[in-house]
XYZ file of C-alpha atoms in Angstrom:
508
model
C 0.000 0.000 0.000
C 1.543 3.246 -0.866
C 2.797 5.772 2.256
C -0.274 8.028 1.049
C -3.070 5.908 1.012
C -1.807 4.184 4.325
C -1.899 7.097 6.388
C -5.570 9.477 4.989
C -6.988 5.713 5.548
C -5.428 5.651 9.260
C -6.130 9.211 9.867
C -9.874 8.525 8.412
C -10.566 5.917 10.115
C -9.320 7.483 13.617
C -10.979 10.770 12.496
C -14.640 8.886 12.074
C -13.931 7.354 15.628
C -13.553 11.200 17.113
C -16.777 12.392 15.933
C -19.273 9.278 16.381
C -17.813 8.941 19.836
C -17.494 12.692 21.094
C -13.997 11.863 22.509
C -13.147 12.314 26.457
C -9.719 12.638 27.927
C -8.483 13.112 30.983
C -4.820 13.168 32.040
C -2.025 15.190 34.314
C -1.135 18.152 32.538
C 2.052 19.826 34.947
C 2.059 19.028 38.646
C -0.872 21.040 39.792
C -3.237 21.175 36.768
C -5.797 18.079 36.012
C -6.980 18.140 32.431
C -9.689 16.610 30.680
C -10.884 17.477 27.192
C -13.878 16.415 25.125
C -13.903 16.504 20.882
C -17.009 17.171 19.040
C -18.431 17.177 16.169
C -19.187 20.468 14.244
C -22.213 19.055 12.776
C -23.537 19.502 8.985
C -27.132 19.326 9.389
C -28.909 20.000 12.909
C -27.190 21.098 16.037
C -25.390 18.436 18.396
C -26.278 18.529 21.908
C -23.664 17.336 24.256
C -23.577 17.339 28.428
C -20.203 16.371 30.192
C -20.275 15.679 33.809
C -16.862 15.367 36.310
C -16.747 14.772 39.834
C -13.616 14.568 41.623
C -13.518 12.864 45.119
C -11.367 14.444 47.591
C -10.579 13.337 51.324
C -12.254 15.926 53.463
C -8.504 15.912 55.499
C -6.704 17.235 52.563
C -9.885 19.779 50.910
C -9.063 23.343 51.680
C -12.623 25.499 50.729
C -11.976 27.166 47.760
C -14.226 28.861 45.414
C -14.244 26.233 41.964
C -14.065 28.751 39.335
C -10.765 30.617 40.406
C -9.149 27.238 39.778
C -10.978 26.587 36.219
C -9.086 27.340 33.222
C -11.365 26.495 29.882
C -10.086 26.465 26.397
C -12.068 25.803 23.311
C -10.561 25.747 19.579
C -11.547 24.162 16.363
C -10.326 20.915 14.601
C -9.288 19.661 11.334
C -7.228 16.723 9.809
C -7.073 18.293 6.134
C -4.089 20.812 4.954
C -5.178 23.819 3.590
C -5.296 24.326 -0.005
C -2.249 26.013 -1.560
C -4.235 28.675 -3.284
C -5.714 29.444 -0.142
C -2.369 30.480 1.837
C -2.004 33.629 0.869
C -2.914 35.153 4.438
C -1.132 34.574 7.731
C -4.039 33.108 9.038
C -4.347 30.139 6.653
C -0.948 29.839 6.421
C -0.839 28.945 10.446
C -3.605 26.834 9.429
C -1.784 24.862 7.079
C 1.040 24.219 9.731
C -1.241 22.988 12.298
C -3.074 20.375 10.262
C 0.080 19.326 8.746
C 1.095 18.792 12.919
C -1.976 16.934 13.210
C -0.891 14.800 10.226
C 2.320 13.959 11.894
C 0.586 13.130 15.292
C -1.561 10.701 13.317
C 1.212 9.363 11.875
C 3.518 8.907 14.835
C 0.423 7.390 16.365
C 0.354 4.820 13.775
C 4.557 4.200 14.746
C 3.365 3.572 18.449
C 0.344 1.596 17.467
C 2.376 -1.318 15.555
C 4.789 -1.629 17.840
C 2.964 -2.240 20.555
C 1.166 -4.852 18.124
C 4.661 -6.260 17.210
C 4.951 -7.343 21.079
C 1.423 -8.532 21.261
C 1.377 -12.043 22.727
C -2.204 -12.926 19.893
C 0.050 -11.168 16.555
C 2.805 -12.809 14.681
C 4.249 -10.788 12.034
C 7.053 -12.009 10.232
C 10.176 -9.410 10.338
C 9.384 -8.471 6.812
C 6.113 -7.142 7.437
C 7.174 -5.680 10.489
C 10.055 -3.994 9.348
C 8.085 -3.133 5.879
C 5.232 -1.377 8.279
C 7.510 0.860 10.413
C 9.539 1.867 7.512
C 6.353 3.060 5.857
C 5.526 5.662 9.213
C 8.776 7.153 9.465
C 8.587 7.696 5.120
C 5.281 8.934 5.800
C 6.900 11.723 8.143
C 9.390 12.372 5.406
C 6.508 12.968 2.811
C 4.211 15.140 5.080
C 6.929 17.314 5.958
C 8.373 17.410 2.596
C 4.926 18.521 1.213
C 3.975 20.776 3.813
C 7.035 22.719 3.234
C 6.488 22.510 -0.516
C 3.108 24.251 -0.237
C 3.121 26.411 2.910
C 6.970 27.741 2.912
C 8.238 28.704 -0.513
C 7.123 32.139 -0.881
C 5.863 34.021 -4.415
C 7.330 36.838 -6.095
C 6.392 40.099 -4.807
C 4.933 39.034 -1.521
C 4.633 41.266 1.682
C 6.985 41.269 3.883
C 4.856 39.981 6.748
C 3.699 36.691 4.870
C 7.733 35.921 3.785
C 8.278 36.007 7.881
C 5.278 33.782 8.713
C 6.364 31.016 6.449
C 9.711 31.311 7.900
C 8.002 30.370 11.381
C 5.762 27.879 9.884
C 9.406 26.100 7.987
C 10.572 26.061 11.710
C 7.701 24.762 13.612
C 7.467 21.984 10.465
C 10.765 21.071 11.862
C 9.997 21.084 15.927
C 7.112 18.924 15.016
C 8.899 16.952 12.696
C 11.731 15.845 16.015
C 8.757 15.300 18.175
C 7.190 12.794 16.245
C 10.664 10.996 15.372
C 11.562 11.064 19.207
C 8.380 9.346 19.789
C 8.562 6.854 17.331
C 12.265 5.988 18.816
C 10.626 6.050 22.323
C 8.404 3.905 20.873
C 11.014 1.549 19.564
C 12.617 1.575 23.396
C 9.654 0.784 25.411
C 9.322 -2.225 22.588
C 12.668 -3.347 23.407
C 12.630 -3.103 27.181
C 9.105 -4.722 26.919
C 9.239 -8.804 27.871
C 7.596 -9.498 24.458
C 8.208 -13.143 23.512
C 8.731 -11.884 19.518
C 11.502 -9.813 20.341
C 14.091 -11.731 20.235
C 13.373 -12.410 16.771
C 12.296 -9.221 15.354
C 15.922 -7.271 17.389
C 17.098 -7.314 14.042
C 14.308 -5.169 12.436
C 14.427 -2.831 15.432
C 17.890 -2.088 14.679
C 17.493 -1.319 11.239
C 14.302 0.797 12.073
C 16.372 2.569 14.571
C 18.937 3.369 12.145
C 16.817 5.200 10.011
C 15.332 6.988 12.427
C 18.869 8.195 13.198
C 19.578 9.251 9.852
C 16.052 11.161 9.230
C 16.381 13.017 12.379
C 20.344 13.884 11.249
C 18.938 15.017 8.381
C 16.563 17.003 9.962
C 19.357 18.525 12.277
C 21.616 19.450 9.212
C 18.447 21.329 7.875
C 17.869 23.150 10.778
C 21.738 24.307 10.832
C 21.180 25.299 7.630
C 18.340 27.888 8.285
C 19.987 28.820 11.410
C 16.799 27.591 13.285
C 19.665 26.047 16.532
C 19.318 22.568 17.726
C 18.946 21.431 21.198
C 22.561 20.838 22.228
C 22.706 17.727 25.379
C 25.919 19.772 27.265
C 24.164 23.389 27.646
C 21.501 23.747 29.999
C 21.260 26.909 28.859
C 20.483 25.907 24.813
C 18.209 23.033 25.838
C 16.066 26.024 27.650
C 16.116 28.251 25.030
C 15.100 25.573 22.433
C 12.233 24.355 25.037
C 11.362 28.267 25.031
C 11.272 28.079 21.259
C 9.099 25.368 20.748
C 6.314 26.422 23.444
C 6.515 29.895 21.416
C 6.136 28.133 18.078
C 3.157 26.053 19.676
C 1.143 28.993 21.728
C 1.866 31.214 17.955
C 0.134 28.889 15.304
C -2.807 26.995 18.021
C -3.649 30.559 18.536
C -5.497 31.070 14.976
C -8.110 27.895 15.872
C -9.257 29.454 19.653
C -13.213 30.343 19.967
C -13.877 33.377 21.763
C -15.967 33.048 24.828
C -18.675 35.033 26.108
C -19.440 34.306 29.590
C -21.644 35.528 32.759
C -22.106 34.563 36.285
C -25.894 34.379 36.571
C -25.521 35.097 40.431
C -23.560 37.825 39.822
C -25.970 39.672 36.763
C -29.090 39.074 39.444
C -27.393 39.717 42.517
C -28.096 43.344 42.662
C -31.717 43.371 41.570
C -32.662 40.546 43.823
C -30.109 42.361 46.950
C -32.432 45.844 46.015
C -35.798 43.930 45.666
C -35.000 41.787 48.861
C -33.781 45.600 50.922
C -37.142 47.000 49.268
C -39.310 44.425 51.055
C -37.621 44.616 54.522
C -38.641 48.196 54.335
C -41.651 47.816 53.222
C -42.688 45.838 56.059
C -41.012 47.928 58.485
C -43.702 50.837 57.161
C -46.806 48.306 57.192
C -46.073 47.818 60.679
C -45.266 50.989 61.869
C -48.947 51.898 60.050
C -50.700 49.220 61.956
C -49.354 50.163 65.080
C -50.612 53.581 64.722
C -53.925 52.832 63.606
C -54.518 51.082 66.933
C -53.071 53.873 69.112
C -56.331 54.915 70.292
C -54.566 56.840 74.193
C -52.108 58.285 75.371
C -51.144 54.569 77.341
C -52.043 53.190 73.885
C -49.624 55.444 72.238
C -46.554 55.093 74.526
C -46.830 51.210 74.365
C -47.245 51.159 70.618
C -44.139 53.544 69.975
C -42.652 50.781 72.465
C -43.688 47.925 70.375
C -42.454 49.616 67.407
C -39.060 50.785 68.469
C -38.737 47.416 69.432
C -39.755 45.362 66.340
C -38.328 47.967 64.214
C -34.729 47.681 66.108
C -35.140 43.855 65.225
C -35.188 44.320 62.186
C -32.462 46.705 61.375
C -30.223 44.308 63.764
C -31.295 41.458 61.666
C -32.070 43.272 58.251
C -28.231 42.181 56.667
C -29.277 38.485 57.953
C -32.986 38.605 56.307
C -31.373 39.957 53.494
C -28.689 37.338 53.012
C -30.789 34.010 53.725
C -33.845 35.650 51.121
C -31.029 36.510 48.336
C -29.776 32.821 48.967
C -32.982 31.238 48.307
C -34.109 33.377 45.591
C -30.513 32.929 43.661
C -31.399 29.020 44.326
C -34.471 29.755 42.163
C -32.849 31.706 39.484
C -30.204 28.980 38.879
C -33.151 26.535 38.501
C -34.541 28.956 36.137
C -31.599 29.287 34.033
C -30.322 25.395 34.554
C -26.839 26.711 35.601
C -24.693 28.976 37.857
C -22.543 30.070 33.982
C -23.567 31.025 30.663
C -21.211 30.913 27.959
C -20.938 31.245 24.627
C -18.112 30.500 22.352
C -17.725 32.884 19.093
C -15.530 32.570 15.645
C -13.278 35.305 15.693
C -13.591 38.287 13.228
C -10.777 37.554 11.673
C -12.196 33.780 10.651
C -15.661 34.974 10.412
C -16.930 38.623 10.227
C -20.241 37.993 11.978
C -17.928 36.216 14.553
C -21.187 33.112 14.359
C -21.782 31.579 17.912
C -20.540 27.878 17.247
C -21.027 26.617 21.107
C -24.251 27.636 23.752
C -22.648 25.976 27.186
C -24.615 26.034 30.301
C -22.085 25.243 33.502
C -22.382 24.471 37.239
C -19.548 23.707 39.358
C -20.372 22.454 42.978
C -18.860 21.824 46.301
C -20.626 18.673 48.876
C -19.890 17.067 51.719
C -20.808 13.826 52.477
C -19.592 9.902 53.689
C -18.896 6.947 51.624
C -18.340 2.860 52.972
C -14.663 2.418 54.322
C -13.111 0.435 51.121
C -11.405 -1.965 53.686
C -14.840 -3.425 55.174
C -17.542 -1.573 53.755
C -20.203 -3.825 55.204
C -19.119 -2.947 59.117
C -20.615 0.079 58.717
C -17.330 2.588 58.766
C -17.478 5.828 56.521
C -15.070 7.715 55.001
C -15.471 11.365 54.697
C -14.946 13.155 51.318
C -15.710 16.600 49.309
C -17.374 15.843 45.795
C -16.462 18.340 43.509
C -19.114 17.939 40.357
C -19.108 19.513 37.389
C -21.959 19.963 35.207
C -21.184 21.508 31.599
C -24.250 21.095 29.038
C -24.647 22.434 25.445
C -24.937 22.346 21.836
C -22.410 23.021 18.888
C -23.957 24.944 15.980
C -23.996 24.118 12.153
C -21.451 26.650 10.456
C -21.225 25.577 6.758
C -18.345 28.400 6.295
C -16.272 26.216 8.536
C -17.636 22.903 7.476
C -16.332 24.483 3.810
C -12.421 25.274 5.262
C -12.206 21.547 6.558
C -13.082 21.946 10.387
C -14.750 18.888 11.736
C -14.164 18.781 15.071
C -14.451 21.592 18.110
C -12.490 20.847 20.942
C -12.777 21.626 25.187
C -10.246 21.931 26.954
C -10.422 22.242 30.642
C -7.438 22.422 33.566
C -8.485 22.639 37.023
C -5.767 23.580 39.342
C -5.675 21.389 42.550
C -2.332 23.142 44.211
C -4.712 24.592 47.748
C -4.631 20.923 48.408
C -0.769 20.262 49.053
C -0.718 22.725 51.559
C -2.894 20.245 53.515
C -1.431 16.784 52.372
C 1.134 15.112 54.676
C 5.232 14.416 54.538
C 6.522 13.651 51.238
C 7.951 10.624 52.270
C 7.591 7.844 55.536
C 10.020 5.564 57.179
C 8.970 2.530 56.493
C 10.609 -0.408 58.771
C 12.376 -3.320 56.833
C 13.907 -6.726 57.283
C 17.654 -6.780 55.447
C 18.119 -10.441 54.210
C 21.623 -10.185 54.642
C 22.547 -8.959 57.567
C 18.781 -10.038 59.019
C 18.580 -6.435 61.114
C 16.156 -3.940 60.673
C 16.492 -1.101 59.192
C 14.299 1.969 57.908
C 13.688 3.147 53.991
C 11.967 6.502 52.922
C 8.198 5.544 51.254
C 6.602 8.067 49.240
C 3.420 9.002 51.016
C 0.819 9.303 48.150
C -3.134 10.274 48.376
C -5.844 8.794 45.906
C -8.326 10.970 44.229
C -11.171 8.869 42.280
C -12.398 10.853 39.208
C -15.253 9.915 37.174
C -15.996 11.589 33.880
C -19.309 11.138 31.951
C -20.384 12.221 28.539
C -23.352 12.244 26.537
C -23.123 13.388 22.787
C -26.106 13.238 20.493
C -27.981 10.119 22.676
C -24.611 8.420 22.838
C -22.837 7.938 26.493
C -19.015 7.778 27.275
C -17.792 7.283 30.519
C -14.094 7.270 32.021
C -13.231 6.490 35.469
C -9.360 6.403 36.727
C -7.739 7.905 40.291
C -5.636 10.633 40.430
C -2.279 9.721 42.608
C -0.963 12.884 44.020
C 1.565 14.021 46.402
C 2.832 17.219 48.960
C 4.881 18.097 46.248
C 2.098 18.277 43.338
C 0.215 15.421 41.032
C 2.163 12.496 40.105
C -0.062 10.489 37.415
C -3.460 9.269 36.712
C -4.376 5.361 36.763
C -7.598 4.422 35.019
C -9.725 1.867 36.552
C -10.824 -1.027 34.588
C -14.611 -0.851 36.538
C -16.876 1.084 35.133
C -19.450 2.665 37.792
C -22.401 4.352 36.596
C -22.457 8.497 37.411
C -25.333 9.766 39.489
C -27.735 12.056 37.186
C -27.550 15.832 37.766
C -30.937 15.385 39.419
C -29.331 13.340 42.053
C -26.634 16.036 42.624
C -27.039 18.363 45.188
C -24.773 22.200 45.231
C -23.387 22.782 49.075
């Protein structure tokens, strides 16, 4: 099968299984930030309603009260697969176009790299060392051709062209090339995890590996020479200081071209736009009966005795209330803001816009609805749930509901997909967790004495996500292993427990 063919059928295929599923992914983006993100579908006929739901399970020891939506970062951008047309670069914003779907090319493709190796140590495939060797040789030609023809159409400028467009296909020639190393170091990490893997074929397939390895060697030498040659600097292993400033470039390069695909949002507290009419209307009515009262008391002051003890009366009930008027106030805006959320259906309205720039009449393509909620409560001791012990936790649940619009002007430039992003900061926690490490007592076999080792002392956070996209449901459930010193990786759990309905969810 030709290096073409192979990967648009690979990148099909895994681009059909992103929009019939609606995609969820959760991971650990830096040591304080969890991230999840959900892929949809930008739909061609009617719109797609979608409703994600994440609750995180914290150990009431280690929660520190925070308020949820200081800690919420949210991103949303759009998605394609396809290159952009060559007639079509001619601006600065299809040009960074271009160089992003070619990336997403070469993540497909290095996908593909990691995806038969780990088949080539599959215990159920035998592949003979032809075919393996045949099929690995075809990804790393395949990042050879969609760099090659990326370049080819997005970096050779015209004649005559402004001066602006001749520098932005200088950036988009060097981030070709930073994406071009990332995918070949993956496909040799790839190749290393294979060979430290305890694979029964690789013993007979070390030969192939070798040979692979080689010419990933030479294509990323080549790639090296190439960057010399446009004076774009390499990452050099013996300066700390060039290994920063090329991990400075890169983010740079990154941050500069994803910026052209971000949505911009639109959002409003719907406590905070009512606050101040339901504070005034809530103020209005304490007065208000302050004055009935102070009319019926004077109605029945028919004597002078009657007069005296209704002033009493009044001065008394009226003191009341001005003592307790902030109180009234407070516990009549609470349940009244309780109402308006139920009237809206969330505590945050957003809305996520095409920028002028891709759109003039900057189109709404996502109406979100969002809740994010803080409860207390006690679940069975995992160590003998039946004898009746509890465990105290804080739920953290959040509820983000909407619909993605049809835009056929983006449907016509090759977006399929829109894409959520969200990173919620956990670092109030570590301030609470215990000791980074434990002594742990030992038995030495040699010397048969005891003596003491430093165990990392780790806390487990249980984090379900649900999604439902279009009638279809996706759920993911892992734990969240984190330490005093920040998050240290996320284990997903083979069980699958259903997630309590947003009915069945209660805000603190």
């Amino acid at each position: 099968m030709a290096i073409a063919e192979l990967t648009e059928n690979y990148i099909a295929a895994e681009q059909a299984a992103d929009e019939q599923a609606g995609q969820v992914r959760v991971g650990v983006h830096d040591a304080s930030r969890l991230e999840w993100s959900l892929s949809l579908p930008l739909p061609a006929k009617a719109p797609v309603p979608y409703s994600l739901h994440v609750e995180i399970q914290i150990p009431q020891n280690a929660f520190v009260r925070h308020v949820p939506w200081d800690q919420m970062q949210v991103f949303t951008r759009l998605d394609g697969p396809a290159l952009a047309a060559t007639d079509d670069a001619v601006t600065i914003d299809a040009l960074r176009r271009g160089a992003l779907a070619m990336a997403s090319q070469l993540a497909r493709a290095s996908d593909g790299f990691a995806r038969h190796c780990r088949l080539a140590g599959s215990l159920f495939v035998v592949a003979s060392r032809s075919e393996l060797e045949d099929a690995l040789m075809i990804w790393i030609e395949a990042f050879v051709r969609i760099s090659q023809d990326a370049r080819e159409g997005l970096v050779h400028a015209g004649d005559d062209e402004l001066a602006e467009l001749t520098r932005e296909r200088e950036l988009v020639d060097e981030y070709i090339s930073v994406r071009m190393c990332e995918a070949l170091a993956d496909a040799e990490r790839a190749l290393s995890n294979f060979a430290q893997s305890k694979s029964p074929n690789l013993e007979r397939v070390e030969p192939v590996l070798a040979v692979v390895e080689a010419r990933l060697s030479e294509v990323l030498a080549s790639e090296f020479a190439y960057r010399t040659e446009r004076g774009f600097g390499n990452a050099d292993p013996s300066s700390p200081a060039a290994l920063e400033r090329y991990l400075d470039r890169s983010s740079r390069l990154k941050k500069h071209f994803q910026e052209v695909l971000f949505l911009e949002r639109e959002s409003f507290r719907v406590e905070e736009r009512a606050y101040h009419w339901i504070a005034g209307f809530v103020a209005l009515l304490v007065s208000a009966g302050a004055f009935v009262w102070q009319l019926a008391i004077s109605k029945r002051a028919g004597s002078p005795r009657t007069v005296s003890s209704s002033l009493f009366i009044f001065a008394l009930i009226a003191g009341l209330l001005y003592a307790a008027r902030d109180r009234i106030q407070e516990i009549v805006s609470k349940w009244m803001m309780r109402r308006v959320h139920r009237v809206y259906g969330a505590q945050r309205i957003t809305r996520y816009r095409a920028p002028a720039r891709r759109l003039s009449g900057r189109d709404v393509i996502v109406n979100a609805r969002e809740s994010f909620w803080q409860s207390a409560t006690t679940l069975p001791d995992p160590l003998n749930p039946e004898a009746g012990a509890t465990v105290p936790v804080t739920i953290l649940s959040y509820v983000h509901s909407g619909r993605v619009e049809r835009n056929a002007s983006l449907l016509a430039t090759d977006v399929r997909r829109v894409k959520h992003v969200f990173r919620y900061d956990l670092s109030p926690m570590f301030a609470r967790l215990d000791d980074t490490v434990k002594p742990v007592p030992v038995l030495d076999d040699t010397s048969r004495k005891v003596r003491f080792i430093d165990a990392p002392r780790y806390y487990r956070v249980p984090i379900k996500i649900g999604v439902r996209v279009d009638g279809r449901e996706h759920e993911e459930i892992a734990t969240l292993i984190m330490y005093k010193r920040g998050l240290e990786r996320l284990e997903r759990d083979k069980a699958a427990e259903a997630l309590p309905t947003e009915s069945e969810i209660e805000p603190s």
